[in-house]
Each structure stands twice: as C-alpha cells, then as structure tokens.
Amino acid sequence: MRTFVQQGQRELGADFDVPSGRGFIALLEGFRATGGTAPGEIVGRLLEEYQVGNAISLAKLIYTGQAFGFEWRDSLWIPMFQFDANDLVLKASAQSVRAVLPAVWLGWNVASWFATPNARLDGRSPADRLDSDLEAVVQAAHSLESVDEFSAPLVRRAHEVAAHV
C-alpha cells in the first residue's frame, strides 16, 4: 500500500499513482489557517499586479526554488503562506525552511510537510508555526531523516478531512 507522500513522488518520475482527491482536500485544509491555497495562474496575475516593475514571475520563483506549488489535475496550486498577505512579497522565512528540506522533494512532498501537524512543533503544522517560531520550524526540517517520518500523520489527516466532506 502506498502512502499519500509516496503518491506525491510522481513528480520525481517514479511510477506512483496520482494523489487522491482526499489527499488534495487534505492539503487544502492543511493550509486553510495560513492563507489557504490559490491556483497558480491567479497568483501569477496577482504578482504581476502587485510587483509592477519588479518583473518577478511565479514561474521564476518556482524554477529557482524560492517558492513552491503542487499540481492537481493539470493545475498548479500555490500555498499562500509563502507570501506576505499585504503585498505578495515572498517571505524569507518560507525560503529558509524550504532550503533545509530534502533537495529531491518537489511540490507534493514539500506541501505535505508544511501542512502536516508535527510533533516537534507541539502538534502544529510548519506553515502554522513559521511566523511565530521560525527557529523551531527550521530545526524540525533539519531533523527529517526520511519521507516516512511524516507520512503516517498525513494519511490520517487525509482520512479525517475526507470523513467530513
């Protein structure tokens, strides 16, 4: 049986199934308290609007690893906790934590880790604790030894969300 996180590894070229609808809903729910998620095309347009003259595109932010998103049914979804809500400036704190996570992790893996409650963060998600305790989130990221370390809680969360939908 494949875990939700393993399913997300399809982005790495592995032969895994597409993440389930329940997994997608779990990610949306996991980011709700920290600004939610938005379709990439909308975030791209908003960045153009807010940062006129700065010429920073969403594609460039993702390509350079400064921001991340995850794909669902041919659409890119962006967790908004990475951006300041007032002016859509990318938060340095999100970038610094992302830099500590395993380099081979892409969209679903990164999003899953940020959205999943973490025992090292008193049961709160890294996205939720990012602004209030950056050092603790960085330490939680440094302490990762494998993808499996957080896959079980994420699967449980996906089932909880699906039960209420």
mmCIF file of C-alpha atoms in Angstrom:
data_model
loop_
_atom_site.group_PDB
_atom_site.id
_atom_site.type_symbol
_atom_site.label_atom_id
_atom_site.label_comp_id
_atom_site.label_asym_id
_atom_site.label_seq_id
_atom_site.Cartn_x
_atom_site.Cartn_y
_atom_site.Cartn_z
ATOM 1 C CA MET A 1 0.000 0.000 0.000
ATOM 2 C CA ARG A 2 1.409 3.384 -0.998
ATOM 3 C CA THR A 3 1.250 6.302 1.381
ATOM 4 C CA PHE A 4 -0.025 9.722 0.342
ATOM 5 C CA VAL A 5 3.503 11.139 0.358
ATOM 6 C CA GLN A 6 4.787 8.328 -1.824
ATOM 7 C CA GLN A 7 1.984 9.051 -4.269
ATOM 8 C CA GLY A 8 3.195 12.637 -4.438
ATOM 9 C CA GLN A 9 6.545 11.417 -5.690
ATOM 10 C CA ARG A 10 5.159 11.018 -9.207
ATOM 11 C CA GLU A 11 6.741 14.428 -9.810
ATOM 12 C CA LEU A 12 10.111 12.799 -9.314
ATOM 13 C CA GLY A 13 9.462 10.475 -12.221
ATOM 14 C CA ALA A 14 8.692 7.473 -10.043
ATOM 15 C CA ASP A 15 5.948 5.074 -11.062
ATOM 16 C CA PHE A 16 3.366 6.142 -8.486
ATOM 17 C CA ASP A 17 -0.346 6.840 -8.804
ATOM 18 C CA VAL A 18 -1.781 10.344 -8.981
ATOM 19 C CA PRO A 19 -2.567 11.611 -5.462
ATOM 20 C CA SER A 20 -6.156 11.021 -4.472
ATOM 21 C CA GLY A 21 -8.881 13.610 -4.210
ATOM 22 C CA ARG A 22 -8.787 13.067 -0.456
ATOM 23 C CA GLY A 23 -5.101 13.915 -0.416
ATOM 24 C CA PHE A 24 -5.741 17.100 -2.380
ATOM 25 C CA ILE A 25 -8.524 18.121 0.018
ATOM 26 C CA ALA A 26 -6.236 17.379 2.974
ATOM 27 C CA LEU A 27 -3.641 19.788 1.579
ATOM 28 C CA LEU A 28 -6.249 22.479 1.005
ATOM 29 C CA GLU A 29 -7.486 22.024 4.578
ATOM 30 C CA GLY A 30 -3.925 21.937 5.914
ATOM 31 C CA PHE A 31 -3.212 25.410 4.515
ATOM 32 C CA ARG A 32 -6.599 26.999 5.247
ATOM 33 C CA ALA A 33 -5.480 28.666 8.522
ATOM 34 C CA THR A 34 -2.299 30.088 6.974
ATOM 35 C CA GLY A 35 -3.738 31.839 3.935
ATOM 36 C CA GLY A 36 -5.080 28.884 2.000
ATOM 37 C CA THR A 37 -4.052 27.908 -1.497
ATOM 38 C CA ALA A 38 -4.691 29.569 -4.826
ATOM 39 C CA PRO A 39 -4.422 28.467 -8.438
ATOM 40 C CA GLY A 40 -1.033 29.332 -9.908
ATOM 41 C CA GLU A 41 -2.492 31.363 -12.761
ATOM 42 C CA ILE A 42 -4.236 33.671 -10.289
ATOM 43 C CA VAL A 43 -1.130 34.019 -8.111
ATOM 44 C CA GLY A 44 0.900 34.804 -11.230
ATOM 45 C CA ARG A 45 -1.503 37.585 -12.223
ATOM 46 C CA LEU A 46 -1.556 38.995 -8.701
ATOM 47 C CA LEU A 47 2.245 39.040 -8.591
ATOM 48 C CA GLU A 48 2.295 40.987 -11.846
ATOM 49 C CA GLU A 49 -0.233 43.446 -10.457
ATOM 50 C CA TYR A 50 1.417 43.963 -7.061
ATOM 51 C CA GLN A 51 5.009 43.967 -8.196
ATOM 52 C CA VAL A 52 4.842 46.194 -11.257
ATOM 53 C CA GLY A 53 8.364 46.941 -12.427
ATOM 54 C CA ASN A 54 9.878 44.220 -10.245
ATOM 55 C CA ALA A 55 9.497 41.660 -13.062
ATOM 56 C CA ILE A 56 9.351 38.638 -10.771
ATOM 57 C CA SER A 57 7.159 35.936 -12.204
ATOM 58 C CA LEU A 58 5.697 32.982 -10.385
ATOM 59 C CA ALA A 59 7.399 30.680 -12.888
ATOM 60 C CA LYS A 60 10.772 32.189 -11.997
ATOM 61 C CA LEU A 61 10.116 31.887 -8.260
ATOM 62 C CA ILE A 62 9.249 28.221 -8.636
ATOM 63 C CA TYR A 63 12.072 27.465 -11.075
ATOM 64 C CA THR A 64 14.652 28.981 -8.727
ATOM 65 C CA GLY A 65 13.207 27.171 -5.704
ATOM 66 C CA GLN A 66 12.212 30.361 -3.917
ATOM 67 C CA ALA A 67 8.556 29.299 -3.907
ATOM 68 C CA PHE A 68 6.754 26.021 -4.452
ATOM 69 C CA GLY A 69 3.426 24.700 -5.553
ATOM 70 C CA PHE A 70 1.860 21.330 -6.228
ATOM 71 C CA GLU A 71 -0.026 20.034 -9.232
ATOM 72 C CA TRP A 72 -3.528 18.695 -9.151
ATOM 73 C CA ARG A 73 -5.344 17.724 -12.340
ATOM 74 C CA ASP A 74 -3.132 19.784 -14.629
ATOM 75 C CA SER A 75 -3.341 22.903 -12.451
ATOM 76 C CA LEU A 76 -0.657 24.368 -10.227
ATOM 77 C CA TRP A 77 -1.759 25.245 -6.681
ATOM 78 C CA ILE A 78 0.248 27.641 -4.524
ATOM 79 C CA PRO A 79 0.202 27.571 -0.702
ATOM 80 C CA MET A 80 -0.174 31.254 0.126
ATOM 81 C CA PHE A 81 1.643 31.167 3.476
ATOM 82 C CA GLN A 82 4.808 31.737 1.415
ATOM 83 C CA PHE A 83 3.738 35.310 0.615
ATOM 84 C CA ASP A 84 3.012 38.389 2.701
ATOM 85 C CA ALA A 85 -0.754 38.907 2.548
ATOM 86 C CA ASN A 86 -0.460 42.683 2.121
ATOM 87 C CA ASP A 87 1.875 42.964 -0.868
ATOM 88 C CA LEU A 88 2.623 39.395 -2.013
ATOM 89 C CA VAL A 89 6.317 39.738 -1.236
ATOM 90 C CA LEU A 90 7.849 36.313 -0.778
ATOM 91 C CA LYS A 91 8.620 35.589 2.870
ATOM 92 C CA ALA A 92 12.292 34.902 3.572
ATOM 93 C CA SER A 93 11.260 32.538 6.382
ATOM 94 C CA ALA A 94 9.475 30.171 3.972
ATOM 95 C CA GLN A 95 12.513 30.197 1.696
ATOM 96 C CA SER A 96 14.926 29.422 4.520
ATOM 97 C CA VAL A 97 12.901 26.415 5.665
ATOM 98 C CA ARG A 98 12.436 25.176 2.102
ATOM 99 C CA ALA A 99 16.221 25.264 1.662
ATOM 100 C CA VAL A 100 16.634 22.807 4.553
ATOM 101 C CA LEU A 101 14.141 20.228 3.258
ATOM 102 C CA PRO A 102 15.463 17.378 1.097
ATOM 103 C CA ALA A 103 16.513 18.736 -2.294
ATOM 104 C CA VAL A 104 14.776 15.885 -4.136
ATOM 105 C CA TRP A 105 11.399 16.868 -2.701
ATOM 106 C CA LEU A 106 9.150 18.682 -5.110
ATOM 107 C CA GLY A 107 5.592 20.013 -4.911
ATOM 108 C CA TRP A 108 3.517 17.381 -3.128
ATOM 109 C CA ASN A 109 6.281 16.363 -0.735
ATOM 110 C CA VAL A 110 7.091 19.935 0.278
ATOM 111 C CA ALA A 111 3.417 20.912 0.574
ATOM 112 C CA SER A 112 2.657 17.795 2.613
ATOM 113 C CA TRP A 113 5.452 18.507 5.064
ATOM 114 C CA PHE A 114 4.439 22.156 5.562
ATOM 115 C CA ALA A 115 0.732 21.248 6.004
ATOM 116 C CA THR A 116 1.142 18.274 8.349
ATOM 117 C CA PRO A 117 0.972 18.656 12.131
ATOM 118 C CA ASN A 118 4.432 17.963 13.530
ATOM 119 C CA ALA A 119 5.210 16.554 16.986
ATOM 120 C CA ARG A 120 8.331 18.738 17.159
ATOM 121 C CA LEU A 121 6.088 21.782 16.757
ATOM 122 C CA ASP A 122 3.619 20.881 19.522
ATOM 123 C CA GLY A 123 1.282 19.224 17.027
ATOM 124 C CA ARG A 124 1.003 22.289 14.808
ATOM 125 C CA SER A 125 1.998 22.395 11.165
ATOM 126 C CA PRO A 126 5.249 24.008 10.000
ATOM 127 C CA ALA A 127 3.224 26.507 7.930
ATOM 128 C CA ASP A 128 1.255 27.441 11.046
ATOM 129 C CA ARG A 129 4.385 27.963 13.170
ATOM 130 C CA LEU A 130 6.512 29.660 10.510
ATOM 131 C CA ASP A 131 5.776 33.247 11.533
ATOM 132 C CA SER A 132 5.748 32.654 15.284
ATOM 133 C CA ASP A 133 8.756 30.338 15.720
ATOM 134 C CA LEU A 134 10.971 30.125 12.648
ATOM 135 C CA GLU A 135 13.846 28.504 14.544
ATOM 136 C CA ALA A 136 11.652 25.607 15.706
ATOM 137 C CA VAL A 137 10.420 25.032 12.145
ATOM 138 C CA VAL A 138 13.987 25.075 10.809
ATOM 139 C CA GLN A 139 15.001 22.567 13.484
ATOM 140 C CA ALA A 140 12.042 20.329 12.572
ATOM 141 C CA ALA A 141 13.160 20.436 8.934
ATOM 142 C CA HIS A 142 16.762 19.634 9.905
ATOM 143 C CA SER A 143 15.592 16.660 11.947
ATOM 144 C CA LEU A 144 13.980 14.894 8.981
ATOM 145 C CA GLU A 145 15.532 11.568 8.211
ATOM 146 C CA SER A 146 13.067 10.199 5.678
ATOM 147 C CA VAL A 147 9.811 10.821 3.890
ATOM 148 C CA ASP A 148 8.215 8.127 6.057
ATOM 149 C CA GLU A 149 8.773 10.215 9.177
ATOM 150 C CA PHE A 150 5.680 12.265 8.447
ATOM 151 C CA SER A 151 3.668 10.113 6.054
ATOM 152 C CA ALA A 152 1.505 8.345 8.646
ATOM 153 C CA PRO A 153 0.077 11.542 10.209
ATOM 154 C CA LEU A 154 -0.632 12.921 6.745
ATOM 155 C CA VAL A 155 -2.557 9.828 5.683
ATOM 156 C CA ARG A 156 -4.545 10.019 8.922
ATOM 157 C CA ARG A 157 -5.288 13.723 8.246
ATOM 158 C CA ALA A 158 -6.438 12.955 4.691
ATOM 159 C CA HIS A 159 -8.896 10.395 6.056
ATOM 160 C CA GLU A 160 -10.172 12.822 8.726
ATOM 161 C CA VAL A 161 -10.797 15.524 6.141
ATOM 162 C CA ALA A 162 -12.487 13.102 3.744
ATOM 163 C CA ALA A 163 -14.806 11.907 6.508
ATOM 164 C CA HIS A 164 -16.103 15.459 6.998
ATOM 165 C CA VAL A 165 -16.544 16.290 3.295
#
